[in-house]
Amino acid sequence: MVKISPSLLAADFTQLGRELKKIESGGAQWLHLDVMDGVFVPNISFGLPVIQSLRPVTGLTFDVHLMIQDPLPYVQAFAKAGADYLTFHLESACDPRETIRKIHEAGMKAGISIKPATPVEQLLPFLPELQLVLVMSVEPGFGGQKFMPESLQKIRSIRAAAPDVHISVDGGINAETGTLCREAGADVLVAGSFVFGAEDPQKAIALLKGEEDGA
Ligand code: DX5
Ligand code: ZN
């Protein structure tokens, strides 16, 4: 079954605990946490203390998306803060194999994300060691951007190469683009504005899952 991972970036930051309850009772299974350092991407979001504070108040799986230039020295700290999946960018300045090894050693599941301009081929050598691949369908850094349809072909290629890995897609996901991604082989849909900006987040989550009328 497809997992919905609402992106905290679009939540009301004055009410985070309440926002989490809303999506959890609305049927989301994961929570997507976007960590930005102002270097790898031209934006700064939030970091370890926020993740650590939210950990005890929810049972959602913590799906941490690192948009930081130098992930390796922080792996252990994210494990301690409560990350379940730790995803870093293939374009960041780290040795991917060593970073994956450290993530596993810290007891987490490992993911690699690729930006829209990065070809899938660069990812293939690491696939056997990964539990998740995160396909960016917008340029990382900001919520509320438009979905890039080129990402669908990337999802298909990864699915053909790795039938069991989680394929997550992030950026511009709504009921329509979410359906296209599911059909292409994605099984985790990240959505910020579509879920947290919805009048009825439960309905938005149902639509993303492909439950017909969102009831
Ligand atoms: C962008 C982040 C996304 C973002 C998605 O860099 O990685 O997770 O929050 O936001 P929407 O769903 O609004 O495009
Ligand atoms: Zn993200």
PDB file of N, CA, C and O in Angstrom, residues 43-115:
ATOM      1  N   ASN A  43      18.004  27.948   1.193  1.00  0.00           N
ATOM      2  CA  ASN A  43      16.959  28.150   2.190  1.00  0.00           C
ATOM      3  C   ASN A  43      17.395  27.452   3.482  1.00  0.00           C
ATOM      4  O   ASN A  43      18.193  26.515   3.438  1.00  0.00           O
ATOM      5  N   ILE A  44      16.876  27.900   4.603  1.00  0.00           N
ATOM      6  CA  ILE A  44      17.159  27.280   5.898  1.00  0.00           C
ATOM      7  C   ILE A  44      15.819  26.926   6.528  1.00  0.00           C
ATOM      8  O   ILE A  44      14.912  27.766   6.556  1.00  0.00           O
ATOM      9  N   SER A  45      15.674  25.686   6.991  1.00  0.00           N
ATOM     10  CA  SER A  45      14.363  25.302   7.537  1.00  0.00           C
ATOM     11  C   SER A  45      14.461  25.092   9.044  1.00  0.00           C
ATOM     12  O   SER A  45      14.398  26.030   9.820  1.00  0.00           O
ATOM     13  N   PHE A  46      14.605  23.839   9.472  1.00  0.00           N
ATOM     14  CA  PHE A  46      14.669  23.515  10.906  1.00  0.00           C
ATOM     15  C   PHE A  46      15.588  22.305  11.031  1.00  0.00           C
ATOM     16  O   PHE A  46      15.981  21.714  10.032  1.00  0.00           O
ATOM     17  N   GLY A  47      15.898  21.958  12.270  1.00  0.00           N
ATOM     18  CA  GLY A  47      16.855  20.863  12.443  1.00  0.00           C
ATOM     19  C   GLY A  47      16.559  19.972  13.632  1.00  0.00           C
ATOM     20  O   GLY A  47      15.399  19.738  13.993  1.00  0.00           O
ATOM     21  N   LEU A  48      17.607  19.504  14.246  1.00  0.00           N
ATOM     22  CA  LEU A  48      17.522  18.451  15.265  1.00  0.00           C
ATOM     23  C   LEU A  48      16.552  18.720  16.415  1.00  0.00           C
ATOM     24  O   LEU A  48      15.779  17.827  16.775  1.00  0.00           O
ATOM     25  N   PRO A  49      16.545  19.925  17.032  1.00  0.00           N
ATOM     26  CA  PRO A  49      15.668  20.104  18.197  1.00  0.00           C
ATOM     27  C   PRO A  49      14.194  19.939  17.856  1.00  0.00           C
ATOM     28  O   PRO A  49      13.418  19.440  18.680  1.00  0.00           O
ATOM     29  N   VAL A  50      13.806  20.328  16.649  1.00  0.00           N
ATOM     30  CA  VAL A  50      12.392  20.198  16.255  1.00  0.00           C
ATOM     31  C   VAL A  50      12.040  18.713  16.121  1.00  0.00           C
ATOM     32  O   VAL A  50      11.012  18.242  16.621  1.00  0.00           O
ATOM     33  N   ILE A  51      12.916  17.962  15.472  1.00  0.00           N
ATOM     34  CA  ILE A  51      12.666  16.528  15.269  1.00  0.00           C
ATOM     35  C   ILE A  51      12.605  15.814  16.629  1.00  0.00           C
ATOM     36  O   ILE A  51      11.687  15.043  16.904  1.00  0.00           O
ATOM     37  N   GLN A  52      13.556  16.130  17.464  1.00  0.00           N
ATOM     38  CA  GLN A  52      13.615  15.510  18.780  1.00  0.00           C
ATOM     39  C   GLN A  52      12.371  15.828  19.623  1.00  0.00           C
ATOM     40  O   GLN A  52      11.859  14.971  20.334  1.00  0.00           O
ATOM     41  N   SER A  53      11.878  17.051  19.527  1.00  0.00           N
ATOM     42  CA  SER A  53      10.691  17.429  20.311  1.00  0.00           C
ATOM     43  C   SER A  53       9.437  16.736  19.811  1.00  0.00           C
ATOM     44  O   SER A  53       8.528  16.451  20.591  1.00  0.00           O
ATOM     45  N   LEU A  54       9.372  16.496  18.503  1.00  0.00           N
ATOM     46  CA  LEU A  54       8.157  15.891  17.958  1.00  0.00           C
ATOM     47  C   LEU A  54       8.123  14.377  18.169  1.00  0.00           C
ATOM     48  O   LEU A  54       7.047  13.778  18.178  1.00  0.00           O
ATOM     49  N   ARG A  55       9.292  13.772  18.327  1.00  0.00           N
ATOM     50  CA  ARG A  55       9.364  12.296  18.384  1.00  0.00           C
ATOM     51  C   ARG A  55       8.405  11.677  19.417  1.00  0.00           C
ATOM     52  O   ARG A  55       7.691  10.735  19.089  1.00  0.00           O
ATOM     53  N   PRO A  56       8.376  12.208  20.667  1.00  0.00           N
ATOM     54  CA  PRO A  56       7.504  11.535  21.646  1.00  0.00           C
ATOM     55  C   PRO A  56       6.012  11.779  21.445  1.00  0.00           C
ATOM     56  O   PRO A  56       5.214  11.085  22.063  1.00  0.00           O
ATOM     57  N   VAL A  57       5.617  12.719  20.617  1.00  0.00           N
ATOM     58  CA  VAL A  57       4.180  13.034  20.537  1.00  0.00           C
ATOM     59  C   VAL A  57       3.469  12.358  19.366  1.00  0.00           C
ATOM     60  O   VAL A  57       2.283  12.592  19.155  1.00  0.00           O
ATOM     61  N   THR A  58       4.159  11.514  18.610  1.00  0.00           N
ATOM     62  CA  THR A  58       3.508  10.881  17.470  1.00  0.00           C
ATOM     63  C   THR A  58       4.118   9.517  17.158  1.00  0.00           C
ATOM     64  O   THR A  58       5.299   9.275  17.425  1.00  0.00           O
ATOM     65  N   GLY A  59       3.289   8.660  16.569  1.00  0.00           N
ATOM     66  CA  GLY A  59       3.769   7.340  16.161  1.00  0.00           C
ATOM     67  C   GLY A  59       4.144   7.294  14.690  1.00  0.00           C
ATOM     68  O   GLY A  59       4.505   6.237  14.161  1.00  0.00           O
ATOM     69  N   LEU A  60       4.062   8.428  14.002  1.00  0.00           N
ATOM     70  CA  LEU A  60       4.378   8.458  12.564  1.00  0.00           C
ATOM     71  C   LEU A  60       5.843   8.076  12.327  1.00  0.00           C
ATOM     72  O   LEU A  60       6.714   8.388  13.146  1.00  0.00           O
ATOM     73  N   THR A  61       6.106   7.419  11.208  1.00  0.00           N
ATOM     74  CA  THR A  61       7.478   7.103  10.810  1.00  0.00           C
ATOM     75  C   THR A  61       8.172   8.389  10.380  1.00  0.00           C
ATOM     76  O   THR A  61       7.645   9.129   9.540  1.00  0.00           O
ATOM     77  N   PHE A  62       9.341   8.661  10.960  1.00  0.00           N
ATOM     78  CA  PHE A  62      10.052   9.905  10.642  1.00  0.00           C
ATOM     79  C   PHE A  62      10.961   9.712   9.430  1.00  0.00           C
ATOM     80  O   PHE A  62      11.952   8.985   9.470  1.00  0.00           O
ATOM     81  N   ASP A  63      10.598  10.406   8.368  1.00  0.00           N
ATOM     82  CA  ASP A  63      11.237  10.313   7.057  1.00  0.00           C
ATOM     83  C   ASP A  63      12.010  11.633   6.858  1.00  0.00           C
ATOM     84  O   ASP A  63      11.438  12.630   6.450  1.00  0.00           O
ATOM     85  N   VAL A  64      13.291  11.602   7.238  1.00  0.00           N
ATOM     86  CA  VAL A  64      14.070  12.847   7.261  1.00  0.00           C
ATOM     87  C   VAL A  64      14.810  13.045   5.945  1.00  0.00           C
ATOM     88  O   VAL A  64      15.553  12.167   5.491  1.00  0.00           O
ATOM     89  N   HIS A  65      14.573  14.198   5.328  1.00  0.00           N
ATOM     90  CA  HIS A  65      15.173  14.544   4.032  1.00  0.00           C
ATOM     91  C   HIS A  65      16.231  15.615   4.271  1.00  0.00           C
ATOM     92  O   HIS A  65      15.903  16.784   4.495  1.00  0.00           O
ATOM     93  N   LEU A  66      17.497  15.202   4.224  1.00  0.00           N
ATOM     94  CA  LEU A  66      18.593  16.135   4.461  1.00  0.00           C
ATOM     95  C   LEU A  66      18.963  16.865   3.176  1.00  0.00           C
ATOM     96  O   LEU A  66      19.409  16.247   2.212  1.00  0.00           O
ATOM     97  N   MET A  67      18.767  18.171   3.169  1.00  0.00           N
ATOM     98  CA  MET A  67      19.268  18.990   2.061  1.00  0.00           C
ATOM     99  C   MET A  67      20.425  19.795   2.631  1.00  0.00           C
ATOM    100  O   MET A  67      20.334  21.006   2.822  1.00  0.00           O
ATOM    101  N   ILE A  68      21.476  19.067   2.988  1.00  0.00           N
ATOM    102  CA  ILE A  68      22.646  19.688   3.613  1.00  0.00           C
ATOM    103  C   ILE A  68      23.902  19.224   2.874  1.00  0.00           C
ATOM    104  O   ILE A  68      23.944  18.132   2.324  1.00  0.00           O
ATOM    105  N   GLN A  69      24.901  20.082   2.871  1.00  0.00           N
ATOM    106  CA  GLN A  69      26.096  19.842   2.066  1.00  0.00           C
ATOM    107  C   GLN A  69      26.963  18.719   2.625  1.00  0.00           C
ATOM    108  O   GLN A  69      27.616  18.004   1.876  1.00  0.00           O
ATOM    109  N   ASP A  70      26.948  18.559   3.944  1.00  0.00           N
ATOM    110  CA  ASP A  70      27.891  17.642   4.573  1.00  0.00           C
ATOM    111  C   ASP A  70      27.176  16.739   5.580  1.00  0.00           C
ATOM    112  O   ASP A  70      27.265  16.945   6.792  1.00  0.00           O
ATOM    113  N   PRO A  71      26.455  15.725   5.099  1.00  0.00           N
ATOM    114  CA  PRO A  71      25.607  14.940   6.007  1.00  0.00           C
ATOM    115  C   PRO A  71      26.358  14.023   6.986  1.00  0.00           C
ATOM    116  O   PRO A  71      25.894  13.810   8.105  1.00  0.00           O
ATOM    117  N   LEU A  72      27.471  13.494   6.576  1.00  0.00           N
ATOM    118  CA  LEU A  72      28.124  12.423   7.352  1.00  0.00           C
ATOM    119  C   LEU A  72      28.309  12.734   8.847  1.00  0.00           C
ATOM    120  O   LEU A  72      27.952  11.910   9.691  1.00  0.00           O
ATOM    121  N   PRO A  73      28.820  13.912   9.222  1.00  0.00           N
ATOM    122  CA  PRO A  73      29.054  14.155  10.652  1.00  0.00           C
ATOM    123  C   PRO A  73      27.779  14.233  11.491  1.00  0.00           C
ATOM    124  O   PRO A  73      27.855  14.224  12.721  1.00  0.00           O
ATOM    125  N   TYR A  74      26.616  14.320  10.854  1.00  0.00           N
ATOM    126  CA  TYR A  74      25.365  14.509  11.599  1.00  0.00           C
ATOM    127  C   TYR A  74      24.509  13.243  11.702  1.00  0.00           C
ATOM    128  O   TYR A  74      23.443  13.258  12.308  1.00  0.00           O
ATOM    129  N   VAL A  75      24.980  12.156  11.084  1.00  0.00           N
ATOM    130  CA  VAL A  75      24.159  10.938  11.017  1.00  0.00           C
ATOM    131  C   VAL A  75      23.735  10.465  12.407  1.00  0.00           C
ATOM    132  O   VAL A  75      22.551  10.225  12.668  1.00  0.00           O
ATOM    133  N   GLN A  76      24.669  10.346  13.295  1.00  0.00           N
ATOM    134  CA  GLN A  76      24.395   9.840  14.636  1.00  0.00           C
ATOM    135  C   GLN A  76      23.379  10.737  15.371  1.00  0.00           C
ATOM    136  O   GLN A  76      22.471  10.258  16.041  1.00  0.00           O
ATOM    137  N   ALA A  77      23.514  12.032  15.200  1.00  0.00           N
ATOM    138  CA  ALA A  77      22.622  12.980  15.880  1.00  0.00           C
ATOM    139  C   ALA A  77      21.178  12.836  15.386  1.00  0.00           C
ATOM    140  O   ALA A  77      20.233  12.945  16.173  1.00  0.00           O
ATOM    141  N   PHE A  78      21.009  12.549  14.103  1.00  0.00           N
ATOM    142  CA  PHE A  78      19.645  12.369  13.593  1.00  0.00           C
ATOM    143  C   PHE A  78      19.041  11.061  14.101  1.00  0.00           C
ATOM    144  O   PHE A  78      17.839  10.982  14.356  1.00  0.00           O
ATOM    145  N   ALA A  79      19.876  10.062  14.279  1.00  0.00           N
ATOM    146  CA  ALA A  79      19.384   8.801  14.856  1.00  0.00           C
ATOM    147  C   ALA A  79      18.899   9.063  16.281  1.00  0.00           C
ATOM    148  O   ALA A  79      17.806   8.637  16.672  1.00  0.00           O
ATOM    149  N   LYS A  80      19.672   9.787  17.016  1.00  0.00           N
ATOM    150  CA  LYS A  80      19.329  10.099  18.411  1.00  0.00           C
ATOM    151  C   LYS A  80      18.057  10.943  18.497  1.00  0.00           C
ATOM    152  O   LYS A  80      17.246  10.800  19.410  1.00  0.00           O
ATOM    153  N   ALA A  81      17.867  11.822  17.530  1.00  0.00           N
ATOM    154  CA  ALA A  81      16.683  12.688  17.516  1.00  0.00           C
ATOM    155  C   ALA A  81      15.417  11.919  17.164  1.00  0.00           C
ATOM    156  O   ALA A  81      14.310  12.409  17.387  1.00  0.00           O
ATOM    157  N   GLY A  82      15.580  10.719  16.568  1.00  0.00           N
ATOM    158  CA  GLY A  82      14.402   9.892  16.302  1.00  0.00           C
ATOM    159  C   GLY A  82      14.085   9.626  14.842  1.00  0.00           C
ATOM    160  O   GLY A  82      12.994   9.166  14.521  1.00  0.00           O
ATOM    161  N   ALA A  83      15.038   9.877  13.936  1.00  0.00           N
ATOM    162  CA  ALA A  83      14.779   9.586  12.516  1.00  0.00           C
ATOM    163  C   ALA A  83      14.677   8.081  12.295  1.00  0.00           C
ATOM    164  O   ALA A  83      15.447   7.310  12.875  1.00  0.00           O
ATOM    165  N   ASP A  84      13.720   7.668  11.473  1.00  0.00           N
ATOM    166  CA  ASP A  84      13.609   6.256  11.083  1.00  0.00           C
ATOM    167  C   ASP A  84      14.303   6.034   9.740  1.00  0.00           C
ATOM    168  O   ASP A  84      15.078   5.104   9.587  1.00  0.00           O
ATOM    169  N   TYR A  85      13.995   6.892   8.784  1.00  0.00           N
ATOM    170  CA  TYR A  85      14.661   6.894   7.475  1.00  0.00           C
ATOM    171  C   TYR A  85      15.500   8.157   7.408  1.00  0.00           C
ATOM    172  O   TYR A  85      15.016   9.245   7.716  1.00  0.00           O
ATOM    173  N   LEU A  86      16.763   8.026   6.995  1.00  0.00           N
ATOM    174  CA  LEU A  86      17.599   9.207   6.815  1.00  0.00           C
ATOM    175  C   LEU A  86      18.052   9.241   5.352  1.00  0.00           C
ATOM    176  O   LEU A  86      18.744   8.342   4.876  1.00  0.00           O
ATOM    177  N   THR A  87      17.616  10.282   4.653  1.00  0.00           N
ATOM    178  CA  THR A  87      17.888  10.419   3.221  1.00  0.00           C
ATOM    179  C   THR A  87      18.795  11.612   2.987  1.00  0.00           C
ATOM    180  O   THR A  87      18.514  12.715   3.459  1.00  0.00           O
ATOM    181  N   PHE A  88      19.878  11.379   2.255  1.00  0.00           N
ATOM    182  CA  PHE A  88      20.799  12.473   1.911  1.00  0.00           C
ATOM    183  C   PHE A  88      20.857  12.602   0.389  1.00  0.00           C
ATOM    184  O   PHE A  88      20.392  11.715  -0.341  1.00  0.00           O
ATOM    185  N   HIS A  89      21.455  13.694  -0.077  1.00  0.00           N
ATOM    186  CA  HIS A  89      21.508  13.925  -1.523  1.00  0.00           C
ATOM    187  C   HIS A  89      22.780  13.361  -2.134  1.00  0.00           C
ATOM    188  O   HIS A  89      23.876  13.552  -1.613  1.00  0.00           O
ATOM    189  N   LEU A  90      22.603  12.710  -3.257  1.00  0.00           N
ATOM    190  CA  LEU A  90      23.749  12.177  -4.004  1.00  0.00           C
ATOM    191  C   LEU A  90      24.674  13.318  -4.443  1.00  0.00           C
ATOM    192  O   LEU A  90      25.868  13.124  -4.610  1.00  0.00           O
ATOM    193  N   GLU A  91      24.109  14.520  -4.605  1.00  0.00           N
ATOM    194  CA  GLU A  91      24.900  15.673  -5.076  1.00  0.00           C
ATOM    195  C   GLU A  91      25.640  16.367  -3.927  1.00  0.00           C
ATOM    196  O   GLU A  91      26.385  17.313  -4.178  1.00  0.00           O
ATOM    197  N   SER A  92      25.402  15.940  -2.690  1.00  0.00           N
ATOM    198  CA  SER A  92      26.090  16.601  -1.579  1.00  0.00           C
ATOM    199  C   SER A  92      27.541  16.117  -1.524  1.00  0.00           C
ATOM    200  O   SER A  92      27.914  15.156  -2.186  1.00  0.00           O
ATOM    201  N   ALA A  93      28.331  16.793  -0.676  1.00  0.00           N
ATOM    202  CA  ALA A  93      29.766  16.491  -0.655  1.00  0.00           C
ATOM    203  C   ALA A  93      30.067  15.378   0.329  1.00  0.00           C
ATOM    204  O   ALA A  93      30.662  15.596   1.371  1.00  0.00           O
ATOM    205  N   CYS A  94      29.621  14.167   0.013  1.00  0.00           N
ATOM    206  CA  CYS A  94      29.940  13.081   0.934  1.00  0.00           C
ATOM    207  C   CYS A  94      30.229  11.830   0.143  1.00  0.00           C
ATOM    208  O   CYS A  94      29.891  11.737  -1.031  1.00  0.00           O
ATOM    209  N   ASP A  95      30.841  10.875   0.785  1.00  0.00           N
ATOM    210  CA  ASP A  95      31.055   9.567   0.176  1.00  0.00           C
ATOM    211  C   ASP A  95      29.773   8.770   0.414  1.00  0.00           C
ATOM    212  O   ASP A  95      29.466   8.424   1.558  1.00  0.00           O
ATOM    213  N   PRO A  96      29.003   8.499  -0.639  1.00  0.00           N
ATOM    214  CA  PRO A  96      27.699   7.868  -0.431  1.00  0.00           C
ATOM    215  C   PRO A  96      27.795   6.521   0.290  1.00  0.00           C
ATOM    216  O   PRO A  96      26.993   6.244   1.181  1.00  0.00           O
ATOM    217  N   ARG A  97      28.782   5.712  -0.058  1.00  0.00           N
ATOM    218  CA  ARG A  97      28.872   4.389   0.557  1.00  0.00           C
ATOM    219  C   ARG A  97      29.141   4.479   2.066  1.00  0.00           C
ATOM    220  O   ARG A  97      28.524   3.772   2.870  1.00  0.00           O
ATOM    221  N   GLU A  98      30.030   5.378   2.408  1.00  0.00           N
ATOM    222  CA  GLU A  98      30.374   5.566   3.822  1.00  0.00           C
ATOM    223  C   GLU A  98      29.164   6.134   4.584  1.00  0.00           C
ATOM    224  O   GLU A  98      28.895   5.747   5.728  1.00  0.00           O
ATOM    225  N   THR A  99      28.444   7.027   3.943  1.00  0.00           N
ATOM    226  CA  THR A  99      27.266   7.626   4.591  1.00  0.00           C
ATOM    227  C   THR A  99      26.176   6.568   4.797  1.00  0.00           C
ATOM    228  O   THR A  99      25.579   6.494   5.883  1.00  0.00           O
ATOM    229  N   ILE A 100      25.947   5.742   3.797  1.00  0.00           N
ATOM    230  CA  ILE A 100      24.954   4.664   3.942  1.00  0.00           C
ATOM    231  C   ILE A 100      25.369   3.737   5.093  1.00  0.00           C
ATOM    232  O   ILE A 100      24.557   3.357   5.940  1.00  0.00           O
ATOM    233  N   ARG A 101      26.648   3.404   5.127  1.00  0.00           N
ATOM    234  CA  ARG A 101      27.154   2.496   6.161  1.00  0.00           C
ATOM    235  C   ARG A 101      26.901   3.081   7.562  1.00  0.00           C
ATOM    236  O   ARG A 101      26.417   2.410   8.463  1.00  0.00           O
ATOM    237  N   LYS A 102      27.191   4.358   7.708  1.00  0.00           N
ATOM    238  CA  LYS A 102      26.993   5.046   9.006  1.00  0.00           C
ATOM    239  C   LYS A 102      25.518   5.077   9.401  1.00  0.00           C
ATOM    240  O   LYS A 102      25.173   4.930  10.575  1.00  0.00           O
ATOM    241  N   ILE A 103      24.658   5.305   8.416  1.00  0.00           N
ATOM    242  CA  ILE A 103      23.206   5.359   8.688  1.00  0.00           C
ATOM    243  C   ILE A 103      22.736   4.000   9.214  1.00  0.00           C
ATOM    244  O   ILE A 103      22.003   3.916  10.201  1.00  0.00           O
ATOM    245  N   HIS A 104      23.187   2.948   8.556  1.00  0.00           N
ATOM    246  CA  HIS A 104      22.795   1.596   8.996  1.00  0.00           C
ATOM    247  C   HIS A 104      23.365   1.284  10.374  1.00  0.00           C
ATOM    248  O   HIS A 104      22.663   0.745  11.240  1.00  0.00           O
ATOM    249  N   GLU A 105      24.605   1.660  10.564  1.00  0.00           N
ATOM    250  CA  GLU A 105      25.263   1.412  11.851  1.00  0.00           C
ATOM    251  C   GLU A 105      24.513   2.118  12.988  1.00  0.00           C
ATOM    252  O   GLU A 105      24.451   1.625  14.109  1.00  0.00           O
ATOM    253  N   ALA A 106      23.918   3.271  12.667  1.00  0.00           N
ATOM    254  CA  ALA A 106      23.167   4.035  13.677  1.00  0.00           C
ATOM    255  C   ALA A 106      21.748   3.497  13.859  1.00  0.00           C
ATOM    256  O   ALA A 106      20.953   4.063  14.610  1.00  0.00           O
ATOM    257  N   GLY A 107      21.396   2.438  13.115  1.00  0.00           N
ATOM    258  CA  GLY A 107      20.105   1.782  13.308  1.00  0.00           C
ATOM    259  C   GLY A 107      18.971   2.356  12.472  1.00  0.00           C
ATOM    260  O   GLY A 107      17.805   2.064  12.721  1.00  0.00           O
ATOM    261  N   MET A 108      19.316   3.160  11.455  1.00  0.00           N
ATOM    262  CA  MET A 108      18.257   3.756  10.611  1.00  0.00           C
ATOM    263  C   MET A 108      18.235   3.100   9.235  1.00  0.00           C
ATOM    264  O   MET A 108      19.153   2.385   8.856  1.00  0.00           O
ATOM    265  N   LYS A 109      17.185   3.402   8.498  1.00  0.00           N
ATOM    266  CA  LYS A 109      17.100   2.976   7.104  1.00  0.00           C
ATOM    267  C   LYS A 109      17.677   4.102   6.245  1.00  0.00           C
ATOM    268  O   LYS A 109      17.522   5.278   6.585  1.00  0.00           O
ATOM    269  N   ALA A 110      18.329   3.716   5.152  1.00  0.00           N
ATOM    270  CA  ALA A 110      19.069   4.706   4.371  1.00  0.00           C
ATOM    271  C   ALA A 110      18.378   5.030   3.049  1.00  0.00           C
ATOM    272  O   ALA A 110      17.883   4.148   2.348  1.00  0.00           O
ATOM    273  N   GLY A 111      18.381   6.334   2.738  1.00  0.00           N
ATOM    274  CA  GLY A 111      17.830   6.780   1.467  1.00  0.00           C
ATOM    275  C   GLY A 111      18.781   7.729   0.765  1.00  0.00           C
ATOM    276  O   GLY A 111      19.574   8.424   1.411  1.00  0.00           O
ATOM    277  N   ILE A 112      18.718   7.729  -0.563  1.00  0.00           N
ATOM    278  CA  ILE A 112      19.444   8.733  -1.353  1.00  0.00           C
ATOM    279  C   ILE A 112      18.430   9.472  -2.205  1.00  0.00           C
ATOM    280  O   ILE A 112      17.518   8.863  -2.773  1.00  0.00           O
ATOM    281  N   SER A 113      18.604  10.783  -2.282  1.00  0.00           N
ATOM    282  CA  SER A 113      17.739  11.607  -3.120  1.00  0.00           C
ATOM    283  C   SER A 113      18.524  12.158  -4.302  1.00  0.00           C
ATOM    284  O   SER A 113      19.726  12.422  -4.177  1.00  0.00           O
ATOM    285  N   ILE A 114      17.834  12.310  -5.428  1.00  0.00           N
ATOM    286  CA  ILE A 114      18.463  12.940  -6.595  1.00  0.00           C
ATOM    287  C   ILE A 114      17.639  14.147  -7.047  1.00  0.00           C
ATOM    288  O   ILE A 114      16.414  14.121  -7.075  1.00  0.00           O
ATOM    289  N   LYS A 115      18.381  15.202  -7.411  1.00  0.00           N
ATOM    290  CA  LYS A 115      17.758  16.432  -7.915  1.00  0.00           C
ATOM    291  C   LYS A 115      17.266  16.193  -9.343  1.00  0.00           C
ATOM    292  O   LYS A 115      17.714  15.261 -10.018  1.00  0.00           O
TER     293      LYS A 115
END
